[in-house]
Coordinates of C-alpha atoms in Angstrom, one line a residue:
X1 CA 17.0 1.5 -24.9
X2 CA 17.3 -2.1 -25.8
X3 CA 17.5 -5.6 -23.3
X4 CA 20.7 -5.4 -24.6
X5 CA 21.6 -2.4 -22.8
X6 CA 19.7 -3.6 -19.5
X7 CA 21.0 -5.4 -16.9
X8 CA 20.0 -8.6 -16.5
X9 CA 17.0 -10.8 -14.3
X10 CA 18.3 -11.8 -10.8
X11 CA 17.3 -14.4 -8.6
X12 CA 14.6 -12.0 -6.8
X13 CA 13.6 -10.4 -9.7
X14 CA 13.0 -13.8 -11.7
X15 CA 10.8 -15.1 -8.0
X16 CA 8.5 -11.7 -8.4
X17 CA 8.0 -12.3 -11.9
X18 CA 7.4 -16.1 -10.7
X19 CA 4.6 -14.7 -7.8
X20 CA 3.4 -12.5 -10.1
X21 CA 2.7 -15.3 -12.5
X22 CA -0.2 -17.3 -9.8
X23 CA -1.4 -14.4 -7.5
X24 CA -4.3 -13.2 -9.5
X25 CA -6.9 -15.7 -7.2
X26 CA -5.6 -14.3 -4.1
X27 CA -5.2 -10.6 -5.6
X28 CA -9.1 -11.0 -6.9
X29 CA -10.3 -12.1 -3.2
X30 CA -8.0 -9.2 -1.6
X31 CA -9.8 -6.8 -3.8
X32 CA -13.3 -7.9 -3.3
X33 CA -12.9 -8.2 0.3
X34 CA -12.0 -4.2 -0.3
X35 CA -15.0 -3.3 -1.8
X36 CA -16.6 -4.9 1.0
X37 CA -14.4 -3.0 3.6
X38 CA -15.4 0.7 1.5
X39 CA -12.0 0.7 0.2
X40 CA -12.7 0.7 -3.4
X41 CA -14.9 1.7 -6.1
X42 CA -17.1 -1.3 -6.7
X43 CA -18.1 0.1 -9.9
X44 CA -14.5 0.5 -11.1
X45 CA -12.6 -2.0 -9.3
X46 CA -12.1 -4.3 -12.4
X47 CA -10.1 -1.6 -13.3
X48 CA -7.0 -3.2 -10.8
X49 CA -7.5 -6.5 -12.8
X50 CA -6.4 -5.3 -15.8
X51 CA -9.9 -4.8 -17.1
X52 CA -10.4 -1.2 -19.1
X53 CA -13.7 0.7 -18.7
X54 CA -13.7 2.8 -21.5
X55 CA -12.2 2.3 -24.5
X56 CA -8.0 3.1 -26.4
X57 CA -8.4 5.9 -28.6
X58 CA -6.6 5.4 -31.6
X59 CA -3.3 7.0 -32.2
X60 CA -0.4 7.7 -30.2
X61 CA -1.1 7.1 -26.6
X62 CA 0.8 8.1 -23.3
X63 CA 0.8 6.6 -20.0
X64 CA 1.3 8.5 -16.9
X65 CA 1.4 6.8 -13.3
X66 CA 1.2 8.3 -10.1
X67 CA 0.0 7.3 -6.4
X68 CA 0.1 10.0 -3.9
X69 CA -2.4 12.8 -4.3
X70 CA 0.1 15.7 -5.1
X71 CA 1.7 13.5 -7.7
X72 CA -1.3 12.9 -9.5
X73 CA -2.5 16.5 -9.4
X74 CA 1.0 17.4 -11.0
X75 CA 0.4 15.0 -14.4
X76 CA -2.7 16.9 -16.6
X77 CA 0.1 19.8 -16.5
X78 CA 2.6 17.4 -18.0
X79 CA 0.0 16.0 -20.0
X80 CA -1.2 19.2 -21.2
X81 CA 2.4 20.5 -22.0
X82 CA 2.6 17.4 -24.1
X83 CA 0.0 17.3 -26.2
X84 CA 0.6 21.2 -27.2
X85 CA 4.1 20.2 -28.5
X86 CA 2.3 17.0 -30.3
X87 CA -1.7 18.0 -30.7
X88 CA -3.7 14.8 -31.4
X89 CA -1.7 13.3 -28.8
X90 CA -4.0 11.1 -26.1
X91 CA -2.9 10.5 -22.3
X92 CA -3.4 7.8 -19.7
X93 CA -3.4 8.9 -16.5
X94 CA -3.4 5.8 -13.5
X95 CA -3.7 5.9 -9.7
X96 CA -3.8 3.3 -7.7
X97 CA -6.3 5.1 -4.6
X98 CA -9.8 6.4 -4.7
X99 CA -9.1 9.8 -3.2
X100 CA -6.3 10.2 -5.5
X101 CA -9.4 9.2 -8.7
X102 CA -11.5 11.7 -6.8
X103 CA -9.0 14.8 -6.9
X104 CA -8.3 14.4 -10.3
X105 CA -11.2 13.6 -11.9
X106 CA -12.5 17.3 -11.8
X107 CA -9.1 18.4 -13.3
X108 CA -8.7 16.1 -16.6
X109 CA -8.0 17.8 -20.1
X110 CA -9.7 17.1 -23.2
X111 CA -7.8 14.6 -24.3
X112 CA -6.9 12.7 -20.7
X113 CA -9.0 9.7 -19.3
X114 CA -8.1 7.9 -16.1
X115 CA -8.2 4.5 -15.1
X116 CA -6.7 2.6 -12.0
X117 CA -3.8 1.1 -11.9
X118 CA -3.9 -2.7 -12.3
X119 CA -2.5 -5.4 -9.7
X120 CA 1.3 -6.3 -10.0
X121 CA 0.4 -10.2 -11.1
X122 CA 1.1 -11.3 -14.6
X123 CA -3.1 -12.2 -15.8
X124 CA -3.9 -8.2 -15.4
X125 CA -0.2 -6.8 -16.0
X126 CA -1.2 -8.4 -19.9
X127 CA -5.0 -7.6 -20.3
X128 CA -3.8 -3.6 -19.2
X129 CA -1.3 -3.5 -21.5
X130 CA -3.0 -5.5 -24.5
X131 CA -5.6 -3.0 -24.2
X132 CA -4.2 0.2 -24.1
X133 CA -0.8 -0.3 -25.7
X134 CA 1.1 2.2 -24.8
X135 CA 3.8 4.4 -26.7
X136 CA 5.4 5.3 -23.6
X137 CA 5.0 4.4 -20.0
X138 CA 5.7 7.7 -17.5
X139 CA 6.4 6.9 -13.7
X140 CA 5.8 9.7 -11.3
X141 CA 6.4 7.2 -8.2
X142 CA 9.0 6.6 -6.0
X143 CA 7.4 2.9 -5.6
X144 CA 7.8 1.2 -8.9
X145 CA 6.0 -2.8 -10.0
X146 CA 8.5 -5.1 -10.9
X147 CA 6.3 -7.0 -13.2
X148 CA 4.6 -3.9 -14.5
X149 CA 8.1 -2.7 -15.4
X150 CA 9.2 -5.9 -16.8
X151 CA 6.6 -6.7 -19.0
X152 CA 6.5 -3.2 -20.6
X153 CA 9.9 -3.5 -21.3
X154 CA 9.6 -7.1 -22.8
X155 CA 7.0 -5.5 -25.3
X156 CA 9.4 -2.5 -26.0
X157 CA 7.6 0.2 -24.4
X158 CA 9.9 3.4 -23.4
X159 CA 10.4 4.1 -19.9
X160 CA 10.5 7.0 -18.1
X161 CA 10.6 8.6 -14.5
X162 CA 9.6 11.9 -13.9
X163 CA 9.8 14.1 -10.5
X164 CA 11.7 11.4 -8.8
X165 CA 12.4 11.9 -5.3
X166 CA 14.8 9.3 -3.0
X167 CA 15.9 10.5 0.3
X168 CA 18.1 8.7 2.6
X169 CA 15.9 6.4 4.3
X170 CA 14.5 5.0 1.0
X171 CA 18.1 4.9 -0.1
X172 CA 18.9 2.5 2.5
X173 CA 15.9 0.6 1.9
X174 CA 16.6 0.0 -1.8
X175 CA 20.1 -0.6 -1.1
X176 CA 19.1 -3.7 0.9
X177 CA 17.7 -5.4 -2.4
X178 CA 20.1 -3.8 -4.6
X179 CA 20.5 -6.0 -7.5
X180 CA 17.1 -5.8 -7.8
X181 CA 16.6 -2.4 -7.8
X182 CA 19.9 -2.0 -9.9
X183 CA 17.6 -4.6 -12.8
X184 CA 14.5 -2.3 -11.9
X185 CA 15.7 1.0 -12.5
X186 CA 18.2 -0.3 -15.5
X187 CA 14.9 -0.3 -17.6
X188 CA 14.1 3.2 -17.6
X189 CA 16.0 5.1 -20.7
X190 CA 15.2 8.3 -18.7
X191 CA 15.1 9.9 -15.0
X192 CA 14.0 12.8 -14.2
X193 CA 14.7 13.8 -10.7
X194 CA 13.8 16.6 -7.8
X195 CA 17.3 17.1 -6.2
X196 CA 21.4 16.2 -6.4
X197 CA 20.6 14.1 -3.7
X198 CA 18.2 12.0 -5.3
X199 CA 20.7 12.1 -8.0
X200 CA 23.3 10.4 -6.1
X201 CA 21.5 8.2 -4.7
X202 CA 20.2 6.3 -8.0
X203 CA 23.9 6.7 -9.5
X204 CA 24.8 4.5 -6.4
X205 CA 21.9 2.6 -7.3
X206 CA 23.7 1.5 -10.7
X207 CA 21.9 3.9 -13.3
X208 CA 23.8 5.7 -15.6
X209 CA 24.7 9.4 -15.6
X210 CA 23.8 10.1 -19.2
X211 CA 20.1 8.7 -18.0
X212 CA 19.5 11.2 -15.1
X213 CA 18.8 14.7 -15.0
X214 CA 18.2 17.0 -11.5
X215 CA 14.5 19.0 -13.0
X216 CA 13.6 19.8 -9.4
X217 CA 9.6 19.1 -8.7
X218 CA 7.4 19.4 -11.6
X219 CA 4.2 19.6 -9.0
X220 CA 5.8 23.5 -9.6
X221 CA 4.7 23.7 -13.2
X222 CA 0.9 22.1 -12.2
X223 CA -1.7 24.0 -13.2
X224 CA -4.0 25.7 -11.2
X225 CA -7.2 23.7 -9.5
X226 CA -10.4 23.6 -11.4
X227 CA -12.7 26.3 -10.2
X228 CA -16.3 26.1 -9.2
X229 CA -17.6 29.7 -10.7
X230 CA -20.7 29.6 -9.6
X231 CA -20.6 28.0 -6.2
X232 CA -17.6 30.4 -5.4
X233 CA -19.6 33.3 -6.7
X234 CA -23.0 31.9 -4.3
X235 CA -20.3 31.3 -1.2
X236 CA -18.1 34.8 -1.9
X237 CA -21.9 36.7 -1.5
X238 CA -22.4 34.4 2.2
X239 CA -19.3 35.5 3.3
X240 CA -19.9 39.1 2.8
X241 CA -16.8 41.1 4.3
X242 CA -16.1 38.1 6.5
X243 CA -12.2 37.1 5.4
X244 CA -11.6 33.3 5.3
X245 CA -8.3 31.5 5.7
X246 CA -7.9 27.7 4.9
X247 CA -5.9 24.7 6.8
X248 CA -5.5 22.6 3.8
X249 CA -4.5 18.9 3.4
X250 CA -3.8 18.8 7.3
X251 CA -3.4 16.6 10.2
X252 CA -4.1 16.7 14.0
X253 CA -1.5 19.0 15.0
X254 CA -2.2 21.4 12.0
X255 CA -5.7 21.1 13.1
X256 CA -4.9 22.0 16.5
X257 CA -3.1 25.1 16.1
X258 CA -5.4 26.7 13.4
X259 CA -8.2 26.1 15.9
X260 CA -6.1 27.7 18.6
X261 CA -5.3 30.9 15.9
X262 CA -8.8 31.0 15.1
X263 CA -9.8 31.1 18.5
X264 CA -7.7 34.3 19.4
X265 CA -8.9 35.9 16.7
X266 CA -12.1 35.6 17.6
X267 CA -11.5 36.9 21.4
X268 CA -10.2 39.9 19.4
X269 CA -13.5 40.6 18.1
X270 CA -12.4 39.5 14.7
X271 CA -15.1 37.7 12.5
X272 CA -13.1 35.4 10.4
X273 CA -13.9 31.7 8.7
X274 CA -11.8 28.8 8.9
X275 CA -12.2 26.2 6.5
X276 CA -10.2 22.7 7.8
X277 CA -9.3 20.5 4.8
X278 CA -8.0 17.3 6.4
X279 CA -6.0 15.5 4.1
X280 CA -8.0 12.9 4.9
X281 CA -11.8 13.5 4.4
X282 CA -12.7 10.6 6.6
X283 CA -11.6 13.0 9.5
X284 CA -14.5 15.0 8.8
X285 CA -16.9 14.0 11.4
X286 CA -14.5 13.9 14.4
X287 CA -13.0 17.4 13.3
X288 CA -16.4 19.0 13.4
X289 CA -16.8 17.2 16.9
X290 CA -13.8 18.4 18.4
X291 CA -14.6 22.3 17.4
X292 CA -17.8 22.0 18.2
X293 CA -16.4 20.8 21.8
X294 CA -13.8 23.5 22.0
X295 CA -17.0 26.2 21.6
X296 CA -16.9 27.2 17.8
X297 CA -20.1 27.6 15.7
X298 CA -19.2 24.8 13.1
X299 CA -20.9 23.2 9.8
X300 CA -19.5 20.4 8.3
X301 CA -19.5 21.6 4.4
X302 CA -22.5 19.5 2.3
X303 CA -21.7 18.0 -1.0
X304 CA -21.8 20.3 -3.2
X305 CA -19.7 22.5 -1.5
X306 CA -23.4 23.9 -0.1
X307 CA -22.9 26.0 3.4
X308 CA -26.1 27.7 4.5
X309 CA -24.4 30.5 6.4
X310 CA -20.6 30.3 7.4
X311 CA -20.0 29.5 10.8
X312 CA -16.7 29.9 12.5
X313 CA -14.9 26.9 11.2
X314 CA -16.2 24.8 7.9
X315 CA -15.0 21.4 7.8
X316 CA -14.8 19.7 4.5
X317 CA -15.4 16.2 3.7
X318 CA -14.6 16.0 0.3
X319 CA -11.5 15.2 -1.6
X320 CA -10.7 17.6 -5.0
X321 CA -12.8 20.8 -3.8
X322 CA -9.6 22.8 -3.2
X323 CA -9.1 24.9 -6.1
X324 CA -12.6 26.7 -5.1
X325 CA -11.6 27.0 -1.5
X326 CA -8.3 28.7 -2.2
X327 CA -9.6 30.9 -4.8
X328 CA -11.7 32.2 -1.4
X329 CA -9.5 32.1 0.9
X330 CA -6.8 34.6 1.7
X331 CA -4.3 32.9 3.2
X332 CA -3.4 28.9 3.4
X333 CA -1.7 27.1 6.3
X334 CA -0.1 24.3 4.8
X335 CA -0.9 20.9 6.4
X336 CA 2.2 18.4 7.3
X337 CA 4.3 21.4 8.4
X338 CA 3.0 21.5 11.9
X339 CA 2.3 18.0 12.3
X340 CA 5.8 16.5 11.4
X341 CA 5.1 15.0 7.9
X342 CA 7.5 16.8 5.7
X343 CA 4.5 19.5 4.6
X344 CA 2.3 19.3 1.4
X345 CA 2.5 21.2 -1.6
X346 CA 2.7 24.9 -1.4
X347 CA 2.1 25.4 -5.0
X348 CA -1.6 25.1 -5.1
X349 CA -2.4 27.6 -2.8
X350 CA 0.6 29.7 -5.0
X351 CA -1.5 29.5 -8.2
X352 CA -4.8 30.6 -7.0
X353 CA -3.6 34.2 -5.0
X354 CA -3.6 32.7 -1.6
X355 CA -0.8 33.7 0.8
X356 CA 1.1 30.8 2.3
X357 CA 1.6 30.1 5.9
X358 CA 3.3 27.0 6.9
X359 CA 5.2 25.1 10.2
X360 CA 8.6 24.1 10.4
X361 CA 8.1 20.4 9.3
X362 CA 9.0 21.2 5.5
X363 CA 11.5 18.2 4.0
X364 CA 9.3 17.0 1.6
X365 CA 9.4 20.9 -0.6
X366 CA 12.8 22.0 1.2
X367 CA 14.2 23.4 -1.7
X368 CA 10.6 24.9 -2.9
X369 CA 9.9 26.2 0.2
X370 CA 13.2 28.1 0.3
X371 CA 12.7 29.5 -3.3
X372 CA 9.4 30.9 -1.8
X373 CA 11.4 32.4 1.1
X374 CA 13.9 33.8 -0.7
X375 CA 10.9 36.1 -2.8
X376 CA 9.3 37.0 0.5
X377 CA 6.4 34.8 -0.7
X378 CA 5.6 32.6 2.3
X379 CA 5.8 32.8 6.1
X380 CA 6.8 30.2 8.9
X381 CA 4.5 30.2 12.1
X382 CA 5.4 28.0 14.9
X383 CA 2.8 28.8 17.6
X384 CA -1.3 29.6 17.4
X385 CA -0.3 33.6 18.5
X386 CA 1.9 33.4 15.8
X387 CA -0.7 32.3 13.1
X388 CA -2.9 34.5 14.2
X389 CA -0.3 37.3 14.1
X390 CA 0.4 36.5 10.3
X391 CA -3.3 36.2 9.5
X392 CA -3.7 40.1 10.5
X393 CA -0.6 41.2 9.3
X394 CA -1.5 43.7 5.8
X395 CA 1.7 42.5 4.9
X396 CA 0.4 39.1 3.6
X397 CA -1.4 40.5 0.7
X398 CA 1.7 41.4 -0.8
X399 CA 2.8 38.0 -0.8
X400 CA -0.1 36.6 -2.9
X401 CA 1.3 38.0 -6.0
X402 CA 4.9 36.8 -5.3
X403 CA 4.0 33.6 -4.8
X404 CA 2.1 33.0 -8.1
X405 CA 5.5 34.5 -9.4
X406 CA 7.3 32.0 -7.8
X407 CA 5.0 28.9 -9.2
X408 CA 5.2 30.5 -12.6
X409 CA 9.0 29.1 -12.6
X410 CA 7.9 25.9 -13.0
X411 CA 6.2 26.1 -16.4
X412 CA 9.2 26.4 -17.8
X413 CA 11.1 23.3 -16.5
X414 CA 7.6 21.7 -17.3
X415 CA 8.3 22.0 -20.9
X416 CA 12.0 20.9 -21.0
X417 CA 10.6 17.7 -19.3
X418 CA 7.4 17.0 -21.7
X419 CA 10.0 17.8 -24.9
X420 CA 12.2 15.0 -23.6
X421 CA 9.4 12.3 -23.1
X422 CA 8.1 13.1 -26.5
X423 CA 11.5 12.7 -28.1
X424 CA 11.5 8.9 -26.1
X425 CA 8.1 8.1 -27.5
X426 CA 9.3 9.2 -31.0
X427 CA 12.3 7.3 -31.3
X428 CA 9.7 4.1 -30.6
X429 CA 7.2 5.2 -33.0
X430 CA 10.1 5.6 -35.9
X431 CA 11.4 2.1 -35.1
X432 CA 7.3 0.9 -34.9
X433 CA 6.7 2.6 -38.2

């Protein structure tokens, strides 16, 4: 796609692109005063300014973007599924959080690096891109940077979203500042999106039809987490015959009920382990003191992933140790389905033989969570009897292999969406060359 073809800069376009010119004292203070706070690496912080700790390979080069945690797991897959169809291929994967750094660094290809995602003001926006220079620039986001976006435009970088996902509420929030957006999203030659609705709501938002395409979530072609062999072979011989079930990425109110589950299957006379996995690992500390109040034998799991004999609940405080616990575990509750948060990603747990268990707060993988459904390959619990029901049910080990059959799907869809970004990165190369 050419400028010609874009729409235009309007007035609040042109006064970001103005503030984005003369932040960079205020953004450099906001970031050191995060360092100071805990709130960002201090040895990779410079990162944000634009300023690249390791160095370009040289050849073709793609950039991937994502913020949340799940989004960011989902790209070496992508990445992966590209550089098969074009070997020699390099990818740039950016985040913009540390826990999001920390769960992927133990999952990067050959071939991948990772850097953080620099500040939206002008000064960085130009040392990132000068530096890395890009043959195409891959948004897995549903926030996007208007100056980020502008300026790799300007130089003739392709743009791209992938796994796109707009539901009502950010509709209406986007509609408010719609010529913007309209300018924003008028830059991308290519979106790929979860759903019709999301669909609909970016035709309304002034992008072409012959630009869009519904993919559904490509966090269903991710591979599996990385495994820890040898500290799942050290913790499999602790554990013994003891069966251990996981509440992973969760919240209070997931937190509250596995308790409650785990505690009536200990008045049974059952000896199982719970491993809690809050979402976030800052939790830690007051999730081992709440069990410890309620009356379990708890240990708070050491870096490492080092237990020195399981307890009755394991708390862990670390972010991107996940693929080890679920290739222990034998069934997953789901976090953000009991708490209302819209649930997290059932495919993890999918790929790694681990039943699924969720709650009813599911909007954020409605349609995943039905495709699941409809193979038999999860289960809804609404109460702790419930849970604790499903968790002795024989039954469940059936649904371990559908499930994986289920995540398998995505693999496919996977590689319809890497052959299209390749084919935008080409057409850029031919016109380069």
């Amino acid at each position: 796609m050419t400028s010609a073809d874009a729409p235009g800069r309007g007035a609040l376009l042109r006064l970001w692109l103005g503030l984005s010119g003369i932040v960079a004292p205020v953004a450099r203070w906001h970031l050191q005063q995060r360092v100071a706070w805990g709130k960002e690496d201090p040895l990779r912080v410079r990162e944000k300014m634009g300023e690249p700790t390791l160095p370009r390979p040289s050849g073709p080069l793609v950039w991937l973007h994502a913020v949340g945690v799940g989004e960011v797991l989902a790209l070496p897959a992508l990445a992966l599924a590209m550089q098969a169809r074009r070997p020699g291929l390099h990818v740039l994967i950016t985040s913009s959080s540390r826990s999001s750094a920390a769960a992927l660094g133990p999952n990067l290809p050959a071939g991948v690096v990772h850097q953080f995602l620099p500040l939206d003001a002008a000064p960085f926006i130009r040392r990132f891109l000068d530096h890395w220079q890009p043959d195409l620039s891959v948004w897995a986001e549903r926030d996007i940077w208007p100056a980020l976006i502008e300026e790799s435009f300007r130089r003739g970088i392709p743009l791209a979203i992938v796994n796109g996902r707009m539901n009502a509420a950010s509709f209406r929030a986007k509609a408010r500042a719609g010529a913007l957006y309209r300018q924003l999203y008028g830059r991308f030659a290519y979106i790929g999106v979860q759903n019709p609705e999301t669909r609909a709501h970016f035709l309304k938002l002034g992008v072409p039809a012959a630009r869009l395409a519904v993919t559904g979530t490509l966090k269903a072609g991710a591979a599996p987490l990385a495994d820890q062999p040898e500290a799942r072979a050290r913790i499999g011989a602790q554990l013994g015959d003891r069966p251990l079930w996981i509440a992973a990425s969760s919240h209070p109110a997931d937190e509250d009920m596995a308790l409650a589950a785990q505690r009536l299957l200990l008045d049974q006379g059952k000896a199982p382990v719970l491993v809690i996995a809050p979402r976030d690992p800052g939790r830690a500390d007051a999730i081992v003191a709440q069990a410890t109040t309620a009356g379990f034998h708890v240990e708070r799991i050491a870096p490492g992933n080092i237990v020195e004999q399981p307890a009755d609940v394991l708390v862990l405080g670390e972010i991107g140790q996940l693929g080890l616990w679920y290739r222990l575990a034998r069934a997953a509750l789901v976090g953000g389905s009991v708490a209302p948060v819209g649930g997290h990603n059932p495919y993890e747990p999918a790929r790694l033989d681990c039943a699924i268990l969720h709650g009813p707060h599911i909007a954020n993988f409605a349609e995943d969570y039905a495709a699941f459904h409809a193979a038999d390959a999860a289960r809804l619990v609404t109460d702790p009897p419930g849970l604790a029901a499903a968790l002795c049910d024989p039954a469940l080990a059936a649904m371990r292999p559908r499930a994986a059959e289920v995540a398998s799907r995505g693999q496919a869809a996977l590689g319809r969406e890497a052959e299209k970004l390749l084919s935008l990165m080409a057409a850029r190369l031919n016109r380069r060359d």
